[in-house]
Short mmCIF file of C-alpha atoms and ligand atoms in Angstrom, two decimals:
data_model
loop_
_atom_site.label_atom_id
_atom_site.label_comp_id
_atom_site.label_asym_id
_atom_site.label_seq_id
_atom_site.Cartn_x
_atom_site.Cartn_y
_atom_site.Cartn_z
CA MET A 1 10.14 4.27 -15.24
CA THR A 2 12.08 2.51 -12.47
CA LEU A 3 11.07 3.70 -9.03
CA ARG A 4 14.32 3.87 -7.08
CA LEU A 5 12.57 3.45 -3.71
CA TYR A 6 11.51 -0.04 -4.80
CA ASP A 7 14.77 -0.86 -6.54
CA ASP A 8 18.25 0.37 -5.57
CA LEU A 9 16.89 2.36 -2.59
CA ALA A 10 14.58 -0.42 -1.34
CA HIS A 11 16.89 -1.00 1.64
CA LEU A 12 15.73 2.40 2.98
CA TRP A 13 12.07 1.31 3.19
CA PRO A 14 12.35 -0.52 6.55
CA ILE A 15 14.15 2.52 7.98
CA ILE A 16 11.85 5.34 6.80
CA SER A 17 8.62 3.37 7.23
CA PRO A 18 9.24 0.64 9.82
CA PRO A 19 6.74 -2.21 10.40
CA GLU A 20 5.78 -1.04 13.91
CA GLU A 21 4.28 2.12 12.42
CA TYR A 22 1.61 -0.01 10.71
CA LEU A 23 0.20 -1.60 13.87
CA VAL A 24 -2.66 0.85 14.46
CA GLU A 25 -3.74 0.74 10.83
CA ALA A 26 -3.65 -3.06 10.80
CA GLN A 27 -5.87 -3.12 13.89
CA GLU A 28 -8.34 -0.80 12.17
CA TRP A 29 -8.32 -3.09 9.15
CA LEU A 30 -9.00 -6.11 11.35
CA ASP A 31 -12.05 -4.37 12.83
CA VAL A 32 -13.35 -3.49 9.36
CA ILE A 33 -12.76 -7.02 8.08
CA ARG A 34 -14.28 -8.78 11.09
CA SER A 35 -17.45 -6.71 10.97
CA ARG A 36 -17.98 -7.38 7.26
CA LEU A 37 -16.56 -10.80 6.41
CA ASP A 38 -19.45 -13.11 5.73
CA ILE A 39 -17.66 -16.44 5.71
CA GLY A 40 -16.24 -18.65 8.38
CA PRO A 41 -12.88 -20.31 7.89
CA GLY A 42 -13.10 -22.92 5.16
CA ALA A 43 -12.96 -26.64 5.74
CA GLY A 44 -9.52 -27.88 6.63
CA ARG A 45 -8.10 -24.51 7.66
CA ASP A 46 -8.30 -22.66 10.95
CA LEU A 47 -7.82 -19.15 9.65
CA PRO A 48 -9.37 -17.11 6.83
CA THR A 49 -7.15 -16.38 3.82
CA LEU A 50 -5.79 -12.99 2.77
CA LEU A 51 -4.03 -11.85 -0.40
CA GLU A 52 -2.22 -8.51 -0.53
CA LEU A 53 -1.50 -6.99 -3.94
CA GLY A 54 1.47 -4.59 -3.91
CA CYS A 55 2.72 -5.80 -0.52
CA GLY A 56 5.91 -3.71 -0.62
CA GLY A 57 8.11 -4.57 2.34
CA GLY A 58 5.21 -6.45 3.92
CA HIS A 59 5.12 -4.05 6.86
CA LEU A 60 1.34 -3.91 7.12
CA MET A 61 1.20 -7.63 6.33
CA SER A 62 3.46 -8.38 9.30
CA HIS A 63 0.56 -7.48 11.62
CA LEU A 64 -1.93 -9.66 9.75
CA THR A 65 -0.06 -12.95 9.43
CA GLU A 66 -1.23 -14.26 12.81
CA HIS A 67 -4.86 -13.69 11.82
CA PHE A 68 -4.84 -15.02 8.24
CA ILE A 69 -3.20 -17.51 5.94
CA THR A 70 -1.44 -15.00 3.72
CA GLU A 71 -0.15 -14.60 0.18
CA ALA A 72 1.38 -11.49 -1.35
CA VAL A 73 2.15 -10.07 -4.78
CA ASP A 74 4.49 -7.24 -5.75
CA ILE A 75 6.01 -6.03 -9.00
CA SER A 76 9.39 -5.31 -7.38
CA PRO A 77 11.80 -8.19 -6.68
CA ALA A 78 13.69 -6.02 -4.15
CA MET A 79 10.55 -5.27 -2.13
CA LEU A 80 9.43 -8.90 -2.27
CA GLU A 81 12.78 -9.87 -0.80
CA ILE A 82 12.25 -7.52 2.17
CA SER A 83 8.75 -8.86 2.72
CA ARG A 84 9.87 -12.49 2.45
CA GLU A 85 12.39 -11.93 5.21
CA LEU A 86 9.83 -10.22 7.46
CA ASN A 87 6.97 -12.61 6.66
CA PRO A 88 8.48 -16.05 6.04
CA GLN A 89 5.08 -17.73 6.51
CA THR A 90 3.58 -15.76 3.59
CA LEU A 91 3.68 -17.15 0.05
CA HIS A 92 5.10 -14.40 -2.19
CA HIS A 93 4.63 -13.93 -5.93
CA LEU A 94 6.20 -11.56 -8.44
CA GLY A 95 3.37 -9.95 -10.40
CA ASP A 96 1.46 -6.89 -11.51
CA MET A 97 -1.74 -6.12 -9.62
CA ARG A 98 -3.42 -5.18 -12.89
CA SER A 99 -2.95 -8.56 -14.51
CA VAL A 100 -1.79 -11.22 -12.05
CA ARG A 101 -4.04 -14.29 -11.77
CA LEU A 102 -3.11 -16.84 -9.10
CA GLY A 103 -5.92 -19.24 -9.99
CA ARG A 104 -7.49 -19.33 -6.53
CA ALA A 105 -9.68 -17.15 -4.34
CA PHE A 106 -9.24 -15.64 -0.87
CA ASP A 107 -11.51 -14.40 1.91
CA VAL A 108 -9.81 -10.99 1.95
CA VAL A 109 -7.93 -9.20 -0.84
CA ALA A 110 -6.18 -5.98 0.08
CA ILE A 111 -4.33 -3.29 -1.82
CA HIS A 112 -2.83 -0.90 0.69
CA ASP A 113 -0.96 2.25 -0.40
CA ALA A 114 0.36 0.43 -3.50
CA VAL A 115 -2.97 1.33 -5.10
CA ASN A 116 -1.54 4.87 -5.40
CA TYR A 117 0.42 3.60 -8.38
CA MET A 118 -2.76 3.14 -10.39
CA THR A 119 -2.64 6.45 -12.26
CA THR A 120 -5.38 6.03 -14.86
CA GLU A 121 -8.96 4.94 -14.47
CA GLY A 122 -8.11 1.96 -16.69
CA ASP A 123 -5.31 0.86 -14.35
CA LEU A 124 -7.49 1.31 -11.28
CA ARG A 125 -10.28 -0.66 -12.96
CA ALA A 126 -7.81 -3.48 -13.75
CA ALA A 127 -6.45 -3.60 -10.17
CA ILE A 128 -9.96 -3.66 -8.67
CA ALA A 129 -10.91 -6.42 -11.13
CA THR A 130 -7.86 -8.44 -10.00
CA ALA A 131 -8.96 -8.05 -6.39
CA ALA A 132 -12.57 -8.98 -7.18
CA GLU A 133 -11.56 -12.03 -9.22
CA HIS A 134 -9.44 -13.33 -6.33
CA LEU A 135 -12.24 -12.89 -3.79
CA ASN A 136 -14.48 -15.64 -2.42
CA PRO A 137 -18.23 -14.91 -2.31
CA GLY A 138 -18.87 -13.19 1.04
CA GLY A 139 -15.28 -11.92 1.03
CA VAL A 140 -13.98 -8.41 1.63
CA ALA A 141 -11.69 -6.30 -0.56
CA LEU A 142 -9.81 -3.32 0.90
CA PHE A 143 -8.16 -0.45 -0.96
CA ALA A 144 -6.27 2.32 0.85
CA PRO A 145 -5.27 5.24 -1.40
CA ASP A 146 -3.14 7.92 0.29
CA CYS A 147 -5.29 10.64 -1.25
CA ILE A 148 -8.68 11.13 -2.85
CA ARG A 149 -9.60 14.00 -5.16
CA GLU A 150 -12.06 15.72 -2.83
CA THR A 151 -9.67 16.16 0.09
CA PHE A 152 -6.21 16.48 -1.50
CA ASP A 153 -4.96 20.04 -1.36
CA GLY A 154 -1.42 20.07 -2.79
CA PRO A 155 1.22 21.28 -2.91
CA ARG A 156 2.10 19.47 0.29
CA VAL A 157 5.42 18.72 1.98
CA VAL A 158 6.03 16.07 4.63
CA GLU A 159 9.29 15.10 6.22
CA TRP A 160 10.57 12.93 9.02
CA THR A 161 13.80 11.41 10.30
CA ARG A 162 14.31 7.83 11.45
CA GLU A 163 17.37 6.42 13.16
CA ALA A 164 18.95 3.13 12.14
CA GLU A 165 21.95 1.39 13.74
CA ASP A 166 24.57 2.99 11.51
CA ARG A 167 22.78 6.01 10.00
CA SER A 168 19.89 8.37 10.24
CA VAL A 169 17.63 8.82 7.24
CA THR A 170 15.59 11.94 6.64
CA PHE A 171 12.77 11.55 4.15
CA ILE A 172 11.17 14.55 2.46
CA GLU A 173 8.21 14.24 0.12
CA TYR A 174 6.93 17.11 -1.99
CA MET A 175 3.54 16.48 -3.60
CA ALA A 176 2.76 18.94 -6.36
CA LYS A 177 -0.55 20.67 -6.92
CA PRO A 178 -2.55 18.45 -9.26
CA GLN A 179 -3.42 19.86 -12.67
CA PRO A 180 -7.14 20.69 -12.98
CA GLY A 181 -9.03 17.54 -13.92
CA ALA A 182 -5.90 15.35 -13.76
CA SER A 183 -6.08 11.87 -12.25
CA THR A 184 -2.50 12.07 -11.03
CA VAL A 185 -0.28 13.89 -8.59
CA GLU A 186 3.48 14.06 -8.88
CA SER A 187 5.73 13.48 -5.87
CA VAL A 188 9.42 14.17 -5.40
CA PHE A 189 11.17 12.11 -2.72
CA ILE A 190 14.45 13.24 -1.20
CA PHE A 191 16.45 10.94 1.07
CA ILE A 192 19.21 12.38 3.24
CA ILE A 193 21.33 9.57 4.61
CA ASP A 194 23.66 10.65 7.39
CA ARG A 195 26.39 8.28 8.57
CA ASP A 196 28.16 10.12 11.40
CA GLY A 197 28.24 13.39 9.49
CA GLN A 198 28.92 11.81 6.10
CA VAL A 199 25.86 12.89 4.17
CA GLN A 200 24.50 11.25 1.04
CA VAL A 201 21.47 12.62 -0.84
CA GLU A 202 19.27 10.59 -3.17
CA MET A 203 16.20 11.59 -5.14
CA ASP A 204 13.26 9.79 -6.68
CA ARG A 205 10.11 10.89 -8.52
CA HIS A 206 6.77 9.10 -8.32
CA VAL A 207 3.39 9.69 -9.91
CA GLY A 208 0.32 8.68 -7.93
CA GLY A 209 -3.35 8.34 -8.80
CA LEU A 210 -5.93 10.82 -7.54
CA PHE A 211 -9.55 9.82 -8.07
CA PRO A 212 -12.83 11.13 -6.70
CA THR A 213 -14.95 8.92 -4.46
CA ALA A 214 -17.53 8.59 -7.24
CA THR A 215 -14.94 7.00 -9.55
CA TRP A 216 -13.93 4.55 -6.83
CA MET A 217 -17.52 3.61 -6.06
CA GLY A 218 -18.35 3.22 -9.76
CA LEU A 219 -15.38 0.93 -10.37
CA LEU A 220 -16.16 -1.19 -7.30
CA ALA A 221 -19.74 -1.66 -8.55
CA GLU A 222 -18.46 -2.48 -12.05
CA ALA A 223 -16.33 -5.26 -10.54
CA GLY A 224 -19.39 -6.70 -8.80
CA LEU A 225 -18.45 -5.40 -5.35
CA ASP A 226 -20.76 -3.71 -2.90
CA GLY A 227 -18.70 -0.57 -2.21
CA GLU A 228 -18.32 1.56 0.89
CA TYR A 229 -15.99 4.41 1.91
CA VAL A 230 -14.64 4.18 5.46
CA ARG A 231 -12.67 6.99 7.06
CA THR A 232 -9.78 5.67 9.19
CA ASN A 233 -6.99 7.44 11.08
CA ALA A 234 -4.53 9.30 8.89
CA TYR A 235 -0.89 8.42 9.40
CA GLU A 236 2.39 10.37 9.24
CA GLY A 237 2.04 13.66 7.39
CA GLY A 238 -1.75 13.42 7.18
CA PHE A 239 -1.68 10.75 4.47
CA GLY A 240 -4.00 7.82 4.37
CA GLY A 241 -7.20 7.61 6.32
CA ASN A 242 -9.06 6.48 3.19
CA LEU A 243 -10.37 2.96 2.97
CA PHE A 244 -12.60 1.71 0.17
CA VAL A 245 -14.24 -1.56 1.09
CA GLY A 246 -15.85 -3.89 -1.42
CA ARG A 247 -17.98 -6.88 -0.44
CA LYS A 248 -18.57 -9.67 -2.89
C1 LIG B 1 4.60 2.03 -0.66
S1 LIG B 1 5.01 0.43 -1.19
C2 LIG B 1 3.91 -0.57 -0.25
C3 LIG B 1 4.33 -0.68 1.16
C4 LIG B 1 3.47 -1.62 1.97
N1 LIG B 1 2.18 -1.04 2.24
C5 LIG B 1 4.14 -2.08 3.24
O1 LIG B 1 3.40 -2.30 4.21
O2 LIG B 1 5.37 -2.25 3.27
C6 LIG B 1 4.26 0.34 -2.78
C7 LIG B 1 4.52 -0.97 -3.49
O3 LIG B 1 3.67 -1.05 -4.63
C8 LIG B 1 4.34 -1.85 -5.57
N2 LIG B 1 3.70 -1.69 -6.88
C9 LIG B 1 3.63 -0.58 -7.65
N3 LIG B 1 2.96 -0.85 -8.78
C10 LIG B 1 2.59 -2.15 -8.72
C11 LIG B 1 1.86 -3.02 -9.59
N4 LIG B 1 1.39 -2.58 -10.76
N5 LIG B 1 1.66 -4.29 -9.21
C12 LIG B 1 2.16 -4.75 -8.02
N6 LIG B 1 2.85 -3.98 -7.16
C13 LIG B 1 3.06 -2.70 -7.50
C14 LIG B 1 5.76 -1.32 -5.51
O4 LIG B 1 6.68 -2.23 -6.09
C15 LIG B 1 5.94 -1.15 -4.00
O5 LIG B 1 6.53 -2.28 -3.43
#
């Protein structure tokens, strides 16, 4: 299924979720990384290395590039293009977080909200394995699902409006009540694009993963990572605030 937000509607991403809104979260990540990373910068480089899987528009990444030598992977060519423009110093790769193998290891491997797209335990296991395999010993892996099973209480609606030069975009997300025992939650996205009173409406449907903490911790251990759950600040609409940390 093509996700329109990462394809023909990708140009809306920097408007509805601009890079500056990721600053606080990036600072929290830096604190978590610095207090856990057990390796100094390697010989011949001044900064530690960081790989982000599912970088999207690279908005979070844009606050990390001054602290790390960065590389990024995404499955969407349109989103990679946005991230390349924002983060020209980052090496970008087209790939799937479940299977990509870059053939080298990093001090930090992160999967931000893109980990939501892992909708089965098998997919989540594969993505965590990708992160673990790209991690140096002593390195830190970070995973930031929007929701975890214990605390998600759908149905939930969030909405906000952001102004761009030539239009305002209102974003509405409806997250359905998960089926009992299901590992997924369905979201409907509505975009209302208003150019001086000329209104265009677009819709998209996404399915996200919803796993209990025990599943996360079990999969981190299976991948050889020492797992930990860290509560961070939630962002717009009460999403986020979940950070699973794995140390190798
Ligand atoms: C919400 S966006 C990430 C936004 C990002 N956190 C930022 O700062 O801009 C989710 C991204 O996950 C990517 N994605 C979804 N499934 C993927 C997969 N299997 N492998 C790699 N990327 C994937 C999508 O293409 C999309 O760009």
